[in-house]
Coordinates of C-alpha atoms in Angstrom, one line a residue:
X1 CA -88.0 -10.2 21.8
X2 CA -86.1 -13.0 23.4
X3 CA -82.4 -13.6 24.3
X4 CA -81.1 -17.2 23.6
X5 CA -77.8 -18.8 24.1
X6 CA -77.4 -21.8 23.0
X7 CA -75.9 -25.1 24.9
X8 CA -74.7 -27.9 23.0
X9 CA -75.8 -31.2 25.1
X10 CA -72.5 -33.8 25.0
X11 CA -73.0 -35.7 28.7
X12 CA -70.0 -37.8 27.8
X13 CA -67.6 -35.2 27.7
X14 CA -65.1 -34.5 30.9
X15 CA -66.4 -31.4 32.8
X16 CA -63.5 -29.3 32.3
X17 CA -64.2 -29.2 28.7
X18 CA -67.8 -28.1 29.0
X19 CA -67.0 -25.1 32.0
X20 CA -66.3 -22.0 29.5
X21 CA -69.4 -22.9 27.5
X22 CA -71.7 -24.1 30.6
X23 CA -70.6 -20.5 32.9
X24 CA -71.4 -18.7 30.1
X25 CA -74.7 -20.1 30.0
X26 CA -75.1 -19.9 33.9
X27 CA -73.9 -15.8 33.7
X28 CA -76.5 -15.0 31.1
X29 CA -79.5 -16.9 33.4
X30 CA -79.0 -13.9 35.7
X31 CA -79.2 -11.1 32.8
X32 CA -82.9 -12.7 31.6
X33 CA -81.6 -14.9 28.8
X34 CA -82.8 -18.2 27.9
X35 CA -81.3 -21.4 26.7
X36 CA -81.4 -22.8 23.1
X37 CA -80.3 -26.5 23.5
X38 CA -78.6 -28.6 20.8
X39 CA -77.7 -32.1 21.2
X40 CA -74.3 -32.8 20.3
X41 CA -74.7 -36.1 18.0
X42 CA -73.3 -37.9 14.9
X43 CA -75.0 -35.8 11.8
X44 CA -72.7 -36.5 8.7
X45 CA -75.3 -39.7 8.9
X46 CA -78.1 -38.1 8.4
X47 CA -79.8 -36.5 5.1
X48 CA -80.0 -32.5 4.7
X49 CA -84.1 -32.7 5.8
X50 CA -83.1 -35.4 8.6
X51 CA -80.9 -32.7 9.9
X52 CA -83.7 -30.3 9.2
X53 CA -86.4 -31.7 11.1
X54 CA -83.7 -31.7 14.1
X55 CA -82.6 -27.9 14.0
X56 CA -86.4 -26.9 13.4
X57 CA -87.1 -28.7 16.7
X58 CA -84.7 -26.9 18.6
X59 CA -85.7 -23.8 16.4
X60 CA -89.4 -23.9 17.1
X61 CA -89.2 -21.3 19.2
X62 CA -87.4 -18.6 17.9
X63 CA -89.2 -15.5 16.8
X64 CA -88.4 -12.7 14.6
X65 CA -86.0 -10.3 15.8
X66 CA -85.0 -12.5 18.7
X67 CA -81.3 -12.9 19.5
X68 CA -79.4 -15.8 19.1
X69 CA -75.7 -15.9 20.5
X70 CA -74.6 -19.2 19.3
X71 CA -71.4 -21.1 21.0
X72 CA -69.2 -22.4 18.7
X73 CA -67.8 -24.8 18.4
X74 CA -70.0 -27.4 18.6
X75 CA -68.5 -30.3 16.9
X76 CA -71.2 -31.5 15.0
X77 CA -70.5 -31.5 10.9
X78 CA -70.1 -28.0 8.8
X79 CA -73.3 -29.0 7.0
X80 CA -75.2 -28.8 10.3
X81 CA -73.4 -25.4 11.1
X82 CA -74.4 -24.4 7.8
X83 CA -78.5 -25.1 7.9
X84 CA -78.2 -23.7 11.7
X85 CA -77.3 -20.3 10.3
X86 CA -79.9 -20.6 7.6
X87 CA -82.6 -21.4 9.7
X88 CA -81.8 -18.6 11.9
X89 CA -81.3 -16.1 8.9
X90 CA -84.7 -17.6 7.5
X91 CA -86.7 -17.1 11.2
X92 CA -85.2 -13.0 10.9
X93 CA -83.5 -13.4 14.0
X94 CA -80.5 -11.0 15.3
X95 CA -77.5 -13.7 14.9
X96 CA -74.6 -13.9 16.9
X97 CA -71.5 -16.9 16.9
X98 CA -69.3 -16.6 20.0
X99 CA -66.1 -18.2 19.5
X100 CA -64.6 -20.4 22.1
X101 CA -62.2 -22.0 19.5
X102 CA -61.6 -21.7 15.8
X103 CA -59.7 -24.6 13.9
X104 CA -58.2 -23.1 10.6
X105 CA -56.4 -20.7 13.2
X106 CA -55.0 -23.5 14.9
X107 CA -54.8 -26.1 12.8
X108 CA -53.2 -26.6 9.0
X109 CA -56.7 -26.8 6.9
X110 CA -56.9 -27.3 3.4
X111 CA -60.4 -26.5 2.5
X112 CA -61.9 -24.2 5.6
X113 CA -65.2 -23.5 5.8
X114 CA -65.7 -22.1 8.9
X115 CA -64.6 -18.3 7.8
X116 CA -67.5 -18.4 5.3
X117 CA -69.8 -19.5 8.1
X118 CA -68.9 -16.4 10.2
X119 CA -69.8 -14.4 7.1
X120 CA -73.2 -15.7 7.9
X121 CA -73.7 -14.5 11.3
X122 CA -74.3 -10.8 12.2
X123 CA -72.2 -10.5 14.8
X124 CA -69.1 -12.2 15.4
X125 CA -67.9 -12.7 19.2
X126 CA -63.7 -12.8 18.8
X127 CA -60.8 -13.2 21.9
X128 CA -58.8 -10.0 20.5
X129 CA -58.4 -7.4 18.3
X130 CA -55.3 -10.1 16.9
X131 CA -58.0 -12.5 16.3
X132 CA -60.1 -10.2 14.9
X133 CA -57.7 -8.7 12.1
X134 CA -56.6 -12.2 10.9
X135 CA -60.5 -13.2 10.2
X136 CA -60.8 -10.2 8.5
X137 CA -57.5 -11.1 6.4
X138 CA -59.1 -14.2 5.4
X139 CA -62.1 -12.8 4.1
X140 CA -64.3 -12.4 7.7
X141 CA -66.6 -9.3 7.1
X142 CA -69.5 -9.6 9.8
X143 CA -68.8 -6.9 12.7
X144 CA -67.1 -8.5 15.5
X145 CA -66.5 -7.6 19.1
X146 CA -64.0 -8.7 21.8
X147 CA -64.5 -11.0 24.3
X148 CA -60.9 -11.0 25.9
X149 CA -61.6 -13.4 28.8
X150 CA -63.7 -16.0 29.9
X151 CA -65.1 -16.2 33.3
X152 CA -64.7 -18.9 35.8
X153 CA -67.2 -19.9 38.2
X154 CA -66.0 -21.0 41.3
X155 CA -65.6 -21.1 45.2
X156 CA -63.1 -18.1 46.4
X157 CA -59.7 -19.9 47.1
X158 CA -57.3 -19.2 49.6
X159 CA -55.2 -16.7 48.8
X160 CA -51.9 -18.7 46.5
X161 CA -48.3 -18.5 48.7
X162 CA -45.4 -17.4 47.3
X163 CA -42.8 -20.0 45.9
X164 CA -41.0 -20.3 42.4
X165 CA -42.7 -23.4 42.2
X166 CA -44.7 -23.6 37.9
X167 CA -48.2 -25.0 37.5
X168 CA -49.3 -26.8 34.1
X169 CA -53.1 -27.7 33.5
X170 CA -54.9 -28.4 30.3
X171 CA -54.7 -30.5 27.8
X172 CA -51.0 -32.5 27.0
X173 CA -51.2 -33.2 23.9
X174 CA -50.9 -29.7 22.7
X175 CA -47.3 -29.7 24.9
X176 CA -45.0 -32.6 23.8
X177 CA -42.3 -30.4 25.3
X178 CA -43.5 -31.9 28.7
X179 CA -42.0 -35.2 27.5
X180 CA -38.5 -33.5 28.0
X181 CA -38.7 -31.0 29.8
X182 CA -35.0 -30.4 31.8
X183 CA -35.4 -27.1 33.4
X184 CA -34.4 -26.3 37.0
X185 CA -37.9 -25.7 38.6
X186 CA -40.5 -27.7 39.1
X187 CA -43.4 -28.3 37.1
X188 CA -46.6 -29.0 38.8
X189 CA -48.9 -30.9 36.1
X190 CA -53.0 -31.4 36.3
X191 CA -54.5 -33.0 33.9
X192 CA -55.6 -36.4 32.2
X193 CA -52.7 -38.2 30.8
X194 CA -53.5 -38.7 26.9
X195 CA -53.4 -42.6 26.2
X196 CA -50.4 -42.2 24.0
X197 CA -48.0 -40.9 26.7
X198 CA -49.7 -43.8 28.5
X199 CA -45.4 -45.8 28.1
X200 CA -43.5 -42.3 29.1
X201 CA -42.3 -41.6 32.1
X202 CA -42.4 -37.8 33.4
X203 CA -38.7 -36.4 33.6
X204 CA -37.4 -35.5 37.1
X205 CA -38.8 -32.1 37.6
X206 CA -42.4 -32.7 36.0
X207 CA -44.9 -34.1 39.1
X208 CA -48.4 -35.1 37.8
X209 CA -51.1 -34.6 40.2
X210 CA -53.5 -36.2 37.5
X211 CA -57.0 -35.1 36.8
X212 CA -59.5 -32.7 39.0
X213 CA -62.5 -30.8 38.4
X214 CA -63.0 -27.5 37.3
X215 CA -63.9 -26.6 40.8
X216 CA -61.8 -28.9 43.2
X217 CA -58.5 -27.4 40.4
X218 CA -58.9 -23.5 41.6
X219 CA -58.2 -24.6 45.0
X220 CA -55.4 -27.3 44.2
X221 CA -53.2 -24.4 43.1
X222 CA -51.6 -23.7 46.7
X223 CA -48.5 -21.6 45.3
X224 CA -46.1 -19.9 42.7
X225 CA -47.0 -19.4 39.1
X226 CA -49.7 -20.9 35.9
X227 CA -48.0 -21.6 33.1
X228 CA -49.1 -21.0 29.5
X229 CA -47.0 -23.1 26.8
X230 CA -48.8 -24.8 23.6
X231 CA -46.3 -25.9 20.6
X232 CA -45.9 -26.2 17.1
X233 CA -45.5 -29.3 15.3
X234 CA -46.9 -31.9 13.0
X235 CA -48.8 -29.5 11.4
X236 CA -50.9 -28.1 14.1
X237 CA -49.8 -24.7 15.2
X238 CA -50.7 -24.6 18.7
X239 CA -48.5 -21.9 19.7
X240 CA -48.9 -19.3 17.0
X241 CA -52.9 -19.9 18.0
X242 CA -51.7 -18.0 21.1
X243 CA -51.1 -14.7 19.1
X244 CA -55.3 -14.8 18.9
X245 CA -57.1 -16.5 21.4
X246 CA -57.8 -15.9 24.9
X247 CA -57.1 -19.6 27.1
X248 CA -59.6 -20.4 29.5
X249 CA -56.6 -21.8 31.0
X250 CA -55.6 -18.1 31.9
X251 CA -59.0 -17.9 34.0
X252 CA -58.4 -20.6 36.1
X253 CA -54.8 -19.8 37.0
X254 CA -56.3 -15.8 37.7
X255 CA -59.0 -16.9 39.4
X256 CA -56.5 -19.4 41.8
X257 CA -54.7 -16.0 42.5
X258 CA -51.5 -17.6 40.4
X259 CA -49.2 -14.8 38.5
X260 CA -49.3 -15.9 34.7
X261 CA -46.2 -17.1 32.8
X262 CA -46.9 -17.1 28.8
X263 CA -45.1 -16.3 25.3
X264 CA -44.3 -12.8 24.7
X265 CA -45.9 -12.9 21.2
X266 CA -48.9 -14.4 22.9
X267 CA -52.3 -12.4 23.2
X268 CA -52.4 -13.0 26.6
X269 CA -49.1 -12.3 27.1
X270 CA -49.5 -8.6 25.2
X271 CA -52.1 -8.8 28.5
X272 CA -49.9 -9.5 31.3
X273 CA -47.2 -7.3 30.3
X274 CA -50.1 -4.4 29.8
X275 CA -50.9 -5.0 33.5
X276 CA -48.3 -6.5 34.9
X277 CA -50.2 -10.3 35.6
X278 CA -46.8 -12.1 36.2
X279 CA -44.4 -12.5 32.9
X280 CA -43.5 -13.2 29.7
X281 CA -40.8 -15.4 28.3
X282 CA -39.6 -16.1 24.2
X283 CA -39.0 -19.8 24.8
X284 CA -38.8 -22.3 27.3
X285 CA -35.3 -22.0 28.7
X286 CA -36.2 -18.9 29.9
X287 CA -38.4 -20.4 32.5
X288 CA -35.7 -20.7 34.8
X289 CA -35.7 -16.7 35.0
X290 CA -38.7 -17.6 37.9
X291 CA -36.2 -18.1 40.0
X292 CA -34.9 -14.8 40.6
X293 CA -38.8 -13.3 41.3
X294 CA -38.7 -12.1 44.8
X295 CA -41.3 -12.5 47.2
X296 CA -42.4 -8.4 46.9
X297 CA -42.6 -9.1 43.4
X298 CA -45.1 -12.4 43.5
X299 CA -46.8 -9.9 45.7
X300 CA -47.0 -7.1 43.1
X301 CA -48.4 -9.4 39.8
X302 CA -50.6 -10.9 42.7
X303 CA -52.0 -6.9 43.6
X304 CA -52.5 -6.0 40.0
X305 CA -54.2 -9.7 39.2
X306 CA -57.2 -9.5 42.2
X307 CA -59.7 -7.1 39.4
X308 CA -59.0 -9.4 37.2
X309 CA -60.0 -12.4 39.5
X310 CA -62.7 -10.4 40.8
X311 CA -64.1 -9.8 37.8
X312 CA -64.0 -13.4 36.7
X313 CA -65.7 -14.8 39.9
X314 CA -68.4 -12.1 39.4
X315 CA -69.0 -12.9 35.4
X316 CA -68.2 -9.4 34.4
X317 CA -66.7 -10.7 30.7
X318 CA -69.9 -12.5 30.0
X319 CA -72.4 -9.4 30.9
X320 CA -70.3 -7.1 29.5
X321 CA -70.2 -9.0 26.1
X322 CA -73.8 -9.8 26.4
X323 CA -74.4 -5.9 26.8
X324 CA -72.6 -5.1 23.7
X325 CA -74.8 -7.7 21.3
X326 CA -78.0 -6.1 23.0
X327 CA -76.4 -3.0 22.0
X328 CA -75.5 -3.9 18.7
X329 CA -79.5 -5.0 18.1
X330 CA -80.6 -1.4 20.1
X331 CA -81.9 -3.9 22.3
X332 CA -83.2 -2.6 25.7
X333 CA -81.9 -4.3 28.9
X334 CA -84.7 -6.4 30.7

């Protein structure tokens, strides 16, 4: 019996969009899995045995009562997802979908689909219990398990100086707020600016640093805090996603030794107020409330964040989760 994990193959993407999947992969080297690759391409071309004759290749060698942990999303059409469960359900194999991101939970859908695909699976990898009961409201039945973080390779920074000073990296576009943002502190942003803000200038307390890697970021973050703020509008519903998913945005400010700022209704946030990881705020004025954080404080989240960083450097999340699907299967460790 064989462990896979599979890797979706998209060279064009940017790098920081490929690290959660790609350390996942790397983690589960060292535990004796092997890697099921997928290239990423355009299949709403092709016909159903076009499509066939691809996922068999990658398939071929998949044997009964292997395990498959399958990370999802991988962009390619719902039919694909569709005949990639069915072949693994036709080869007998243990399946397993690990969830990096899950669009009808984040996004105003019509006609979703990808509930009845985790229905397919066996095993169903979820951020939080908050995740996991609002699949099982709409109609999710497989067993799940919890994945709250993911783990972020990278060189041990220095350890992050005190200051009031906020940090922003990700993805813009799910944050128009940054358009017009008018608080008293500083916001430090990294990032690619999205083509459409291309004609906006930042306002005065919003410095962009533009974009780094997922390695050369960790150590960018000298001082103060990571920020955690998506919005809702134009029918996407960033911000109520929050209430379910974990951000790898969360790793990368833990593993930078940076106290975490995010909604209080937030998972994460439920997470940093359980441990004490920096604070939580119910909107966006409220940012300003940084400024009274002493300098024993900063030095308190910072103390109850290092086993959290610690166990993100050392890809504890990842071998923990892969423990429990072996587990689930009454498969023995290697």
């Amino acid at each position: 019996m064989t462990n896979y994990v599979t890797h979706t193959i998209e060279p064009w993407m940017p790098l920081g969009a490929l690290k959660a999947k790609q350390d996942i992969i790397d983690i589960a080297l060292t535990q004796h899995w092997q890697v099921l690759p997928l290239a990423r391409y355009n299949d709403s071309r092709d016909t159903i045995s076009q499509r066939q004759n691809n996922i068999n290749l990658w398939c071929d060698a998949l044997r009964e009562n292997d395990t498959v942990v399958h990370q999802f999303p991988t962009y390619m059409s719902a039919a694909f997802e569709q005949q990639f469960i069915a072949t693994l359900n036709q080869r007998r194999v243990h399946s397993v979908i690990l969830i990096h991101d899950i669009e009808p939970l984040r996004l105003t859908k019509q006609q979703p689909w990808e509930f009845d695909l985790l229905n397919a699976y066996d095993l169903v990898v979820v951020h939080s219990q908050a995740m996991a009961d609002i699949l099982a409201h709409n109609g999710v039945m497989s067993d799940m398990i919890i994945h709250a973080f993911f783990d972020y390779l990278a060189p041990t920074p220095s350890i992050a100086n005190y200051s009031h000073q906020i940090n922003f990296a990700g993805t813009f576009q799910k944050s128009p707020w940054l358009q017009t943002y008018n608080g008293q502190l500083p916001i430090t942003l990294f990032g690619a600016k999205p083509r459409k803000w291309q004609h906006i200038d930042w306002p005065e307390h919003v410095h962009f640093q533009g974009n780094l890697d997922p390695i050369a970021i960790v150590a960018a973050f000298q001082s103060g805090f990571g920020l955690l703020w998506d919005s809702d509008f134009e029918g996407k519903t960033y911000q109520t996603y929050t209430r379910y998913n974990a951000p790898h945005k969360a790793s990368l400010y833990l593993r930078a030794g940076l106290p975490l700022i995010a909604w209080s209704q937030s998972a994460i946030g439920q997470i940093i107020q359980k441990h004490h990881l920096g604070i939580t705020i119910d909107n966006l004025s409220q940012l300003d409330q940084v400024a009274t954080i002493s300098k024993d404080d900063y030095y308190g989240f910072q103390k109850h964040l290092s086993p959290f960083q610690l166990r993100l450097q050392n890809g504890d999340y990842t071998k923990s989760t892969l423990q429990k699907i072996n587990a689930a299967f009454s498969i023995d460790e290697l």
